[in-house]
Coordinates of C-alpha atoms in Angstrom, one line a residue:
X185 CA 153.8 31.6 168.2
X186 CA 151.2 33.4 170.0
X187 CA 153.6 36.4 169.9
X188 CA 152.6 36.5 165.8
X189 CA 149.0 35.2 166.3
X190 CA 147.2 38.4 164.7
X191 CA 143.7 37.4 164.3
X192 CA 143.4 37.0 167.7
X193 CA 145.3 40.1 168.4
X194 CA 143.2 42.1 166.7
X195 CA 140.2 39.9 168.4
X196 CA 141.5 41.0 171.5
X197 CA 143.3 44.4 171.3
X198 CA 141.1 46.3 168.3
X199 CA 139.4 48.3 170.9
X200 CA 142.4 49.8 172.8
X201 CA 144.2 50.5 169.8
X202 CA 141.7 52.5 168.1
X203 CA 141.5 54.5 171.5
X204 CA 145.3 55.0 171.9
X205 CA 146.1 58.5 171.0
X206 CA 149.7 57.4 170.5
X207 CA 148.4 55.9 167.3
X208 CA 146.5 59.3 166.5
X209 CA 149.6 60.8 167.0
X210 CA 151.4 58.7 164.6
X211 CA 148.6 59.4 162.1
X212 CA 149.1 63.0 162.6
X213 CA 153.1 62.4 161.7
X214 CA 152.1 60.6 158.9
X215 CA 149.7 62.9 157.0
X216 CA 152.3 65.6 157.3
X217 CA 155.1 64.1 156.2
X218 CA 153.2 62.6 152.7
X219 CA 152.6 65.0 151.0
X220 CA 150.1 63.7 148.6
X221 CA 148.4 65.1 146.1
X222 CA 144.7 66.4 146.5
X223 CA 143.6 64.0 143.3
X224 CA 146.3 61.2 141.3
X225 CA 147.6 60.0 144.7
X226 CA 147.6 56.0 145.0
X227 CA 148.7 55.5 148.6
X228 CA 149.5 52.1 149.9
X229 CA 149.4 51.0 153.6
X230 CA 151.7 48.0 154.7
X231 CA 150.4 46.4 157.3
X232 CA 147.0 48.0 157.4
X233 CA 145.9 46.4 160.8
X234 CA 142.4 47.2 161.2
X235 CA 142.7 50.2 158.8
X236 CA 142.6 53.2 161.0
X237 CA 144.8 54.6 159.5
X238 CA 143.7 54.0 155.9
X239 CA 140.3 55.7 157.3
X240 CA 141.8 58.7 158.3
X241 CA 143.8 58.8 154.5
X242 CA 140.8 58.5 153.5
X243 CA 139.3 61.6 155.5
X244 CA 142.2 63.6 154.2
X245 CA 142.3 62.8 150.6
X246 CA 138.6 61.5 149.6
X247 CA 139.9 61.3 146.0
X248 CA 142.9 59.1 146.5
X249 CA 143.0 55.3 145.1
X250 CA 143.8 53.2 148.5
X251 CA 144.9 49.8 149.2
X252 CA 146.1 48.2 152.6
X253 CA 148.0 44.9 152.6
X254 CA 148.0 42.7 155.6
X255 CA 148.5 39.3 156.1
X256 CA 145.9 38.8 158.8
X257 CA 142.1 38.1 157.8
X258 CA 141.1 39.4 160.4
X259 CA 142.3 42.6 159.7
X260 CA 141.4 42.9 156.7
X261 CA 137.8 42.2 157.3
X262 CA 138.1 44.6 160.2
X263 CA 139.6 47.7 157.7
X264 CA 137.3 46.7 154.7
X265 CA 134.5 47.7 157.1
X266 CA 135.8 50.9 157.6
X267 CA 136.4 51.7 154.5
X268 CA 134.7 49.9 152.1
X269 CA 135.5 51.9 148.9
X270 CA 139.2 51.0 149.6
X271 CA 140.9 47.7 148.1
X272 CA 142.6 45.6 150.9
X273 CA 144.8 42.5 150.3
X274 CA 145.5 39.8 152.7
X275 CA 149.4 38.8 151.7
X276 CA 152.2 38.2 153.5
X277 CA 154.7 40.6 152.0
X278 CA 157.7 38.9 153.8
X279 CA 156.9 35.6 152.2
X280 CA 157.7 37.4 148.5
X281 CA 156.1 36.9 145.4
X282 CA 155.6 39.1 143.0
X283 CA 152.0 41.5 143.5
X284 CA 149.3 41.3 141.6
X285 CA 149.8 42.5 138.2
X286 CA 147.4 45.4 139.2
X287 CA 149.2 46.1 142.4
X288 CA 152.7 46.1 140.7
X289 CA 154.7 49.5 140.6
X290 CA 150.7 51.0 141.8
X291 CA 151.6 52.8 144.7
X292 CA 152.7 56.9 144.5
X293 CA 152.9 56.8 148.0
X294 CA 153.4 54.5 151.0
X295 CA 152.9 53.9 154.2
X296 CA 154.7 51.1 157.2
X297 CA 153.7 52.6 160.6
X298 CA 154.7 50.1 163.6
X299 CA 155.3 46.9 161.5
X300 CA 159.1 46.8 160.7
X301 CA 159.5 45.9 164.3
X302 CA 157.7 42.7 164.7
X303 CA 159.3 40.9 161.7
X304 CA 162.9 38.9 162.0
X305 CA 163.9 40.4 158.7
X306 CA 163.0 44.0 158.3
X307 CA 164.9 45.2 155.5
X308 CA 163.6 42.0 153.6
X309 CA 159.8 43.1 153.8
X310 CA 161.1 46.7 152.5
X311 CA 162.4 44.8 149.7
X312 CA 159.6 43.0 149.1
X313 CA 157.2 46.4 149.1
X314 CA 159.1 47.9 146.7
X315 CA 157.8 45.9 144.1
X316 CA 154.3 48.0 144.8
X317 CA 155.9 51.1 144.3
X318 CA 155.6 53.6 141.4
X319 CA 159.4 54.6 140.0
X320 CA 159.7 57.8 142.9
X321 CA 157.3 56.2 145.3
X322 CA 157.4 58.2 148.7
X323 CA 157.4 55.9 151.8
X324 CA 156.7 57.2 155.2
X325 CA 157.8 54.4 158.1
X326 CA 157.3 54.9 161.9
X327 CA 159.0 52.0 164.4
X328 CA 158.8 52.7 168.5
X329 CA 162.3 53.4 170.1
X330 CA 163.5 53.7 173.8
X331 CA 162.4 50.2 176.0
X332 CA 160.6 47.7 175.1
X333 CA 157.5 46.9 177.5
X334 CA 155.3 44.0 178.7
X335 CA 152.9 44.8 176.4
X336 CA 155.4 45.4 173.1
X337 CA 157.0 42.0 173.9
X338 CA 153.7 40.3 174.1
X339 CA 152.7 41.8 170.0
X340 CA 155.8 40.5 169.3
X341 CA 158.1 43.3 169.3
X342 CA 161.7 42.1 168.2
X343 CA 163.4 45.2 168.4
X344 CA 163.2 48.8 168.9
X345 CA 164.3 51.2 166.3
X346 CA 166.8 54.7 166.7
X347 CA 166.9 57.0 163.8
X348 CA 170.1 56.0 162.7
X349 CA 169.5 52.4 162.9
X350 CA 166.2 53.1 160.8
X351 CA 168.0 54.8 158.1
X352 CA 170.8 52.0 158.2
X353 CA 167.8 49.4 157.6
X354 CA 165.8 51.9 154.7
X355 CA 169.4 52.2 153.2
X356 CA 170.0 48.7 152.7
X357 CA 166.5 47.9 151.7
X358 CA 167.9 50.1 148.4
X359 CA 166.1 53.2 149.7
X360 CA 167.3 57.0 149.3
X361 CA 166.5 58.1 153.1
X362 CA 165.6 61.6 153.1
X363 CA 165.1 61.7 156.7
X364 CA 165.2 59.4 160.0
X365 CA 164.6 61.6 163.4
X366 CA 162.9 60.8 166.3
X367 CA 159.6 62.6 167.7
X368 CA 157.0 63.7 169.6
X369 CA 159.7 64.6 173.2
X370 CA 158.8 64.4 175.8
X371 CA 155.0 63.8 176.2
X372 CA 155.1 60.5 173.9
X373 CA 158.4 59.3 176.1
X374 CA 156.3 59.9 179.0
X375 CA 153.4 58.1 177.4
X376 CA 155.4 55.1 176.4
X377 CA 157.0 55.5 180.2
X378 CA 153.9 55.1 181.9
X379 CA 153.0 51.8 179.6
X380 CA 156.4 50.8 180.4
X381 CA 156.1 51.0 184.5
X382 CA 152.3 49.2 184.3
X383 CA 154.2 46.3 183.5
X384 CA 151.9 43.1 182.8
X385 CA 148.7 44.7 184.2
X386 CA 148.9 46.3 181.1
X387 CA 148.2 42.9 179.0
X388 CA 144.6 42.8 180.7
X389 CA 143.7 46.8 180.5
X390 CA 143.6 46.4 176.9
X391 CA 141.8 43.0 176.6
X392 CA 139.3 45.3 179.0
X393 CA 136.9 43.7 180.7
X394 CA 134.3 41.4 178.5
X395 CA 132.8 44.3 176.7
X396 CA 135.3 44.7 173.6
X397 CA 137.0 48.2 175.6
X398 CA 139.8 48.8 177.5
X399 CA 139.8 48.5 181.2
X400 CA 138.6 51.9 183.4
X401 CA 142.3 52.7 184.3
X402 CA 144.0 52.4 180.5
X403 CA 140.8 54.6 179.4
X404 CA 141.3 57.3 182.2
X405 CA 145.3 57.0 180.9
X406 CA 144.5 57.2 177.7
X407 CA 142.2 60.0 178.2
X408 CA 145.1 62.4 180.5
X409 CA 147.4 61.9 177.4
X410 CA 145.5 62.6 174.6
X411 CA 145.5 66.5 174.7
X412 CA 149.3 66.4 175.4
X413 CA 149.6 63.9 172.9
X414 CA 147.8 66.3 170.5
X415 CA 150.2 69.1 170.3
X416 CA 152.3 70.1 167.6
X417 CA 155.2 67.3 167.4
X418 CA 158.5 68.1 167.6
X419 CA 160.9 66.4 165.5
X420 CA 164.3 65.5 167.8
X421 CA 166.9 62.9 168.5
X422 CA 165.4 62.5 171.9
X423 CA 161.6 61.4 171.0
X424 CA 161.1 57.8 171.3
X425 CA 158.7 58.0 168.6
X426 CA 161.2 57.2 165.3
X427 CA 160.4 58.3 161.8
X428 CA 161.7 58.1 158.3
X429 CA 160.5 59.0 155.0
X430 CA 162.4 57.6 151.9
X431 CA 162.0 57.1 148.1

């Protein structure tokens, strides 16, 4: 389905989403909440996308060992360019299968930011990640919560996550949850709010306008939310952003 179709996502959409600053803001949530070692850390990213966030890993801890699984080629050619001393591997972890031997039990530390909510069986791709992880292997996740809009149904969004429903899910994947909250209220809620209320305008603001960049009015919104979006993020039952960390 086209819902699914993430080459040409990525074709079409790289641009906006390395200019959202809700994804910089999810980066931000992610290198705190880590922890990794300054040297020894092997941090995996599942899910990689285009690997923005396995460049800014990178800019964090230049000596770690990195690898980012994806199962678009696309993708992965698109991350390997941005970080081309880090090892990416274009798999389908839902399909299963055991890693490569190299890969197996590799990872200290882990990554799933905005993936578990475009798969039919979420818990099932958990399960299947753990086979990259060391024995004690931390996992950091972040899923959207609050509406869905135009724009999440057309990526192919199946559902939206709350912290308890994200800890249910990490639980049953076999996971010891040490937390599941929500973040980032109110400016991210107002963020999402105003993507929401755009409705399917918003589909061509970030196919932009022929040149590879998001339309004039998704750059100006983009723009007004990024300080806000830059503040120190609160971690509450109220932010729409949801995030869990687990071993």
């Amino acid at each position: 389905m086209a819902r699914d179709d993430w080459d040409l996502h990525w074709v079409e959409l790289a641009a906006a989403t390395s200019r959202n600053p809700a994804q910089a803001l999810r980066r931000r949530i992610v290198r705190s909440l880590l922890r990794a070692p300054d040297r020894g850390a092997r941090i995996l990213d599942v899910g990689c996308g285009q690997g923005d966030l396995i460049a800014d890993v990178r800019r964090r801890w230049p000596h770690a060992e990195l690898c980012g699984i994806d199962r678009s080629s696309c993708a992965t050619e698109l991350a390997r360019s941005r970080v081309p001393d880090a090892r990416f591997v274009r798999r389908d972890v839902l399909a299963g299968g055991d890693p490569d031997s190299d890969l197996a039990g590799w990872a200290t530390h882990a990554v799933c930011s905005e993936v578990l909510e475009h798969v039919d069986e979420p818990a099932l791709l958990v399960r299947n990640a753990r086979g990259y992880f060391a024995s004690g292997c931390r996992l950091v996740v972040t899923v959207p919560g609050g509406p869905m809009s135009a724009f999440d149904r057309h990526i192919g969004h199946r559902r939206h996550y709350t912290p308890a429903s994200l800890r249910s899910l990490l639980t049953g994947a076999g996971l010891e949850v040490e937390m599941a909250t929500g973040a980032a209220f109110p400016f991210f809620n107002l963020f999402r709010m105003a993507v929401i209320l755009r409705g399917e305008v918003i589909l061509n603001d970030a196919r932009g306008e022929g040149a590879g960049s998001p339309s004039l009015p998704m750059r100006a919104a983009m723009g007004a939310f990024r300080p806000l979006l830059a503040l120190p993020v609160p971690h509450n039952r109220w932010g729409w952003q949801i995030v869990g960390v687990a071993r």
